XYZ file of C-alpha atoms in Angstrom:
314
model
C 8.117 -70.683 77.858
C 9.475 -67.174 77.164
C 9.155 -67.720 73.423
C 5.487 -68.696 73.810
C 4.805 -65.559 75.884
C 6.118 -63.364 73.055
C 3.886 -65.212 70.610
C 0.805 -64.539 72.735
C 1.610 -60.797 73.170
C 2.466 -60.076 69.521
C 0.917 -56.869 68.141
C -0.952 -57.534 64.882
C -0.614 -55.199 61.911
C -3.493 -52.940 60.924
C -3.822 -54.843 57.633
C -5.213 -51.598 56.184
C -3.871 -49.368 53.450
C -4.953 -45.884 52.300
C -6.691 -45.096 49.053
C -3.809 -43.813 46.961
C -5.635 -41.534 44.540
C -5.053 -37.852 43.850
C -7.311 -35.063 45.035
C -8.250 -34.339 41.424
C -9.396 -37.934 40.984
C -11.511 -37.740 44.149
C -13.033 -34.287 43.788
C -16.121 -35.268 41.781
C -17.026 -38.143 44.112
C -16.201 -36.447 47.415
C -17.058 -32.809 46.687
C -18.648 -31.884 43.381
C -17.904 -31.666 39.681
C -15.792 -28.515 39.802
C -12.391 -27.416 38.581
C -10.813 -24.904 36.216
C -7.525 -24.793 34.319
C -8.655 -22.779 31.305
C -10.203 -19.398 30.578
C -11.989 -20.680 27.468
C -13.015 -24.349 27.702
C -16.781 -24.910 27.684
C -18.363 -23.004 30.568
C -20.172 -25.418 32.897
C -20.675 -23.576 36.218
C -20.204 -20.077 37.626
C -20.610 -18.251 40.920
C -22.213 -14.791 40.939
C -23.565 -12.215 43.382
C -26.827 -10.619 42.275
C -26.747 -7.054 43.653
C -28.612 -6.963 46.962
C -29.135 -4.353 49.671
C -25.460 -3.423 49.455
C -26.105 -1.650 46.142
C -28.938 0.517 47.465
C -27.040 3.020 49.614
C -23.285 3.635 49.540
C -20.638 6.314 49.207
C -19.360 6.059 45.629
C -15.971 7.602 46.367
C -15.247 5.234 49.267
C -15.926 2.124 47.163
C -14.467 3.405 43.848
C -17.772 3.513 41.954
C -18.595 6.122 39.332
C -20.059 9.391 40.581
C -23.173 8.686 38.527
C -25.989 7.257 40.651
C -26.705 3.569 40.117
C -30.167 2.554 38.937
C -30.749 -0.270 41.407
C -33.405 -2.120 39.450
C -31.529 -1.752 36.176
C -28.249 -3.105 37.565
C -30.156 -6.129 38.868
C -31.874 -6.623 35.507
C -28.566 -6.391 33.642
C -27.029 -8.899 36.035
C -29.991 -11.233 35.420
C -29.519 -10.809 31.659
C -25.910 -11.970 31.932
C -26.863 -14.927 34.130
C -29.529 -15.919 31.591
C -26.945 -15.998 28.804
C -24.896 -18.437 30.881
C -27.842 -20.631 31.839
C -29.233 -20.639 28.284
C -25.819 -21.804 27.133
C -26.061 -24.686 29.601
C -23.912 -23.471 32.487
C -25.112 -23.763 36.073
C -25.361 -20.414 37.815
C -24.805 -20.421 41.572
C -25.196 -17.366 43.777
C -23.600 -15.857 46.863
C -26.861 -15.440 48.774
C -25.519 -13.552 51.796
C -23.252 -10.531 51.838
C -22.395 -7.531 53.972
C -24.725 -4.605 53.339
C -21.791 -2.187 53.065
C -20.019 -4.027 50.249
C -21.448 -2.989 46.823
C -18.311 -4.287 45.060
C -19.328 -7.822 46.025
C -21.012 -8.076 42.627
C -17.503 -8.587 41.221
C -17.181 -12.235 42.257
C -14.187 -13.049 40.073
C -12.020 -10.970 42.387
C -12.918 -13.121 45.396
C -12.018 -16.598 44.188
C -9.559 -18.213 41.793
C -10.404 -21.727 40.681
C -7.869 -24.482 40.065
C -8.231 -28.142 39.005
C -8.436 -29.058 42.709
C -10.769 -26.331 43.945
C -10.789 -22.711 45.028
C -8.154 -20.320 46.263
C -10.050 -17.825 48.419
C -8.887 -14.279 47.840
C -7.973 -11.545 50.300
C -8.932 -8.228 48.651
C -6.511 -5.346 48.518
C -9.064 -2.583 49.008
C -10.282 -1.905 52.551
C -13.822 -1.369 51.265
C -13.853 -4.973 49.972
C -12.159 -6.803 52.819
C -14.597 -9.307 54.333
C -16.574 -10.092 51.186
C -14.634 -13.334 50.861
C -16.214 -14.788 54.015
C -19.592 -15.029 52.276
C -18.057 -16.454 49.138
C -16.519 -19.161 51.332
C -19.981 -19.957 52.690
C -21.392 -20.222 49.180
C -18.564 -22.460 47.987
C -18.952 -24.783 50.965
C -22.705 -24.985 50.431
C -22.402 -26.206 46.849
C -19.437 -28.506 47.467
C -16.444 -26.617 46.113
C -13.300 -27.392 48.158
C -11.322 -24.384 49.373
C -7.640 -25.222 49.045
C -6.389 -22.175 50.902
C -7.391 -18.720 52.062
C -4.766 -16.080 51.389
C -3.445 -15.285 54.856
C -0.791 -13.410 56.804
C 0.061 -10.161 55.071
C -0.905 -11.615 51.698
C -3.134 -9.805 49.218
C -4.527 -11.538 46.148
C -7.636 -11.154 44.016
C -8.894 -13.770 41.588
C -8.632 -11.506 38.563
C -4.865 -11.367 39.159
C -4.678 -14.907 37.770
C -5.118 -16.099 34.179
C -4.917 -19.680 32.940
C -2.960 -20.276 29.735
C -3.290 -24.067 29.759
C -3.370 -26.906 32.309
C 0.294 -26.470 33.091
C 0.691 -22.710 32.690
C -0.750 -19.746 34.569
C -0.027 -16.016 34.691
C -0.265 -14.281 38.072
C 0.145 -10.516 38.321
C 1.358 -8.389 41.202
C 0.358 -4.800 41.844
C -2.120 -2.994 44.060
C -4.355 -6.086 44.280
C -1.694 -8.775 44.725
C 1.502 -8.389 46.719
C 4.513 -10.704 46.882
C 3.140 -12.619 49.852
C -0.149 -13.299 48.087
C 1.681 -14.190 44.891
C 3.919 -16.671 46.722
C 0.925 -18.354 48.382
C -0.875 -18.774 45.049
C 2.314 -19.906 43.324
C 2.888 -22.611 45.943
C -0.584 -24.075 45.395
C -0.265 -24.027 41.618
C 3.270 -25.412 41.458
C 2.380 -28.444 43.542
C -0.309 -29.168 40.876
C 2.362 -29.163 38.180
C 1.648 -25.639 36.973
C 4.372 -23.242 35.815
C 3.617 -19.736 37.061
C 4.628 -16.696 35.029
C 4.892 -13.423 36.915
C 3.375 -10.328 35.345
C 3.908 -6.869 36.773
C 0.587 -5.043 36.738
C 0.916 -1.433 35.540
C 0.014 1.336 37.960
C -2.858 2.301 35.647
C -4.656 -1.027 35.987
C -5.503 -3.464 38.779
C -6.297 -6.818 37.137
C -5.153 -8.934 34.200
C -8.617 -9.072 32.630
C -8.518 -5.350 31.978
C -5.500 -5.863 29.732
C -5.511 -9.396 28.370
C -8.026 -12.197 27.910
C -7.894 -15.500 25.990
C -10.512 -15.998 23.269
C -9.673 -19.617 22.498
C -6.863 -22.052 23.205
C -4.741 -20.358 20.537
C -5.939 -16.744 20.417
C -5.749 -13.909 22.937
C -6.808 -10.263 22.942
C -4.345 -7.834 24.533
C -4.037 -4.133 25.263
C -0.618 -3.944 23.635
C 0.662 -0.878 25.444
C 0.122 -2.435 28.869
C 1.136 -6.113 28.646
C 4.844 -6.961 29.226
C 6.849 -8.355 26.340
C 7.896 -11.544 28.143
C 4.244 -12.522 28.681
C 3.419 -11.975 25.013
C 6.546 -13.874 24.007
C 5.507 -16.830 26.182
C 2.008 -16.868 24.649
C 3.438 -16.641 21.124
C 5.773 -19.565 21.783
C 2.806 -21.592 23.013
C 1.100 -21.042 19.671
C -1.217 -18.171 20.537
C -2.294 -15.695 17.895
C -1.998 -12.230 19.415
C -4.834 -9.811 18.639
C -4.171 -6.232 19.665
C -7.168 -4.274 20.935
C -7.857 -1.586 18.320
C -9.083 1.110 20.702
C -7.640 2.325 23.997
C -10.970 4.023 24.715
C -12.857 0.748 24.319
C -10.421 -1.078 26.579
C -10.407 1.591 29.297
C -13.981 2.861 29.210
C -16.076 0.108 27.626
C -14.077 -2.845 29.015
C -13.327 -4.367 25.635
C -10.947 -6.971 27.088
C -13.304 -7.844 29.929
C -15.361 -10.521 28.170
C -16.314 -14.107 29.043
C -15.685 -17.063 26.752
C -18.586 -19.515 26.655
C -16.417 -21.937 24.696
C -13.329 -21.588 22.495
C -13.980 -18.900 19.883
C -17.392 -17.907 21.310
C -17.532 -14.978 23.715
C -19.900 -12.596 25.474
C -18.691 -9.000 25.077
C -19.957 -5.842 26.786
C -21.969 -3.600 24.483
C -20.183 -0.472 23.313
C -17.089 -2.060 21.761
C -17.760 -1.919 18.003
C -14.128 -1.800 16.878
C -13.155 -4.658 19.168
C -16.164 -6.684 18.020
C -15.265 -6.105 14.383
C -11.682 -7.263 14.963
C -12.839 -10.398 16.763
C -15.408 -11.300 14.112
C -12.846 -10.755 11.353
C -10.794 -13.439 13.113
C -13.641 -15.942 13.194
C -14.860 -15.292 16.736
C -18.556 -15.659 17.511
C -19.511 -12.588 19.550
C -22.631 -12.040 21.648
C -23.088 -8.643 23.264
C -24.957 -7.590 26.390
C -25.721 -4.239 27.982
C -23.947 -3.874 31.335
C -23.884 -0.078 31.493
C -24.986 0.027 35.150
C -22.567 -2.708 36.215
C -19.727 -0.750 34.599
C -20.384 2.095 37.042
C -18.557 -0.094 39.569
C -15.495 -0.026 37.283
C -15.856 -3.669 36.362
C -17.508 -5.718 33.641
C -18.493 -9.229 32.532
C -15.358 -11.100 33.501
C -15.352 -9.324 36.872
C -18.851 -10.485 37.860
C -18.233 -14.092 36.834
C -16.288 -16.530 39.002
C -15.664 -19.709 37.032
C -16.311 -22.950 38.925
C -16.208 -25.496 36.116
C -14.880 -25.470 32.575
C -14.357 -28.279 30.128
C-alpha cells in the first residue's frame, strides 16, 4: 500500500528545456538587425542627434566649444548633409529625438554609445557638462530595438570614442580623461566574454579620444597620428597585417580633424573638408575619399566620427 501511495504522489518533470542559442544568434529575431565589430565594414545603420534647442543658447567655455559663435541653421544643414551621405549610401539613419536643452555636445553621439556584436554599451561621459545625455540615447536605442548590454556605473567613466574595433576578436580601449580604470574594466568584461581580446591604450594628455589619433580605413589599412599613438598598439596592428599610414600634417589632424573620418565600406571614406594633404595621401594609397563641409560642427571640437554612432556594419 505504501508503495502505491508514493506512485500516486510522484512529482512529474517539467519536460521542458531552454532554447540553447547565443544572444548573437537571437538578436535579429528578438531585437533588431544591429551589431558592430568593425570600424570599416559596410555601414548599414547609424544613430545621430540633429542639433536642437540645445545648440541655440549656451556658454561656449562651459561646454568646451570654440569661442566663435555657432551659426545655428548652418550647423543643422551641415549635419543634414552628412546624414544624406549615409542614407544615399544605403545606411539607415536613426535620431535621438529628445535631449536636454543645456547639452549642445549631444550632437557627438559616438561618445555616448559603443556598439558590440551583441548590442550597445551605454557610456558615462567624463565631462560634467555632458553627464545625462546618455539617458536620451538609451531611450532612442530602446525605441528602435537595440539591446543595451550595460550602462557604465559606479565610479566608472567611459565614452564610446575611447573604443576602436580592430577585428571581431580584437578591440583597443583607451584610458585618459574620458575613460578611467573602472570604466575600462567594465567595458573589458563585456568584450572578453564575447571572445574579444582588449588592448589597452594610454590616451595622451593632449587628446581625449582614439578617433583623434587613429582610425582604420579598411581591414588592412589604418591612418595614425604617429607622434601620439603608442608603439605597442602600432606593433599589434602591424602584426595583424595592417598597413600603417602616417598622417602627413599635425595641423590637419589637430585643427581639421584629418583622422576623424567615417568609413562607408573598406577603402571608401567620408573625410572632413580642409585636409588636402591627408586626402592626397589616402588617394595615393587607393582610398576613395568623399569630403563634406563640417566647419560649424567642428566648433564643438569634434568631427564626422564624433557625430556618428555606428549601430550596424557588415
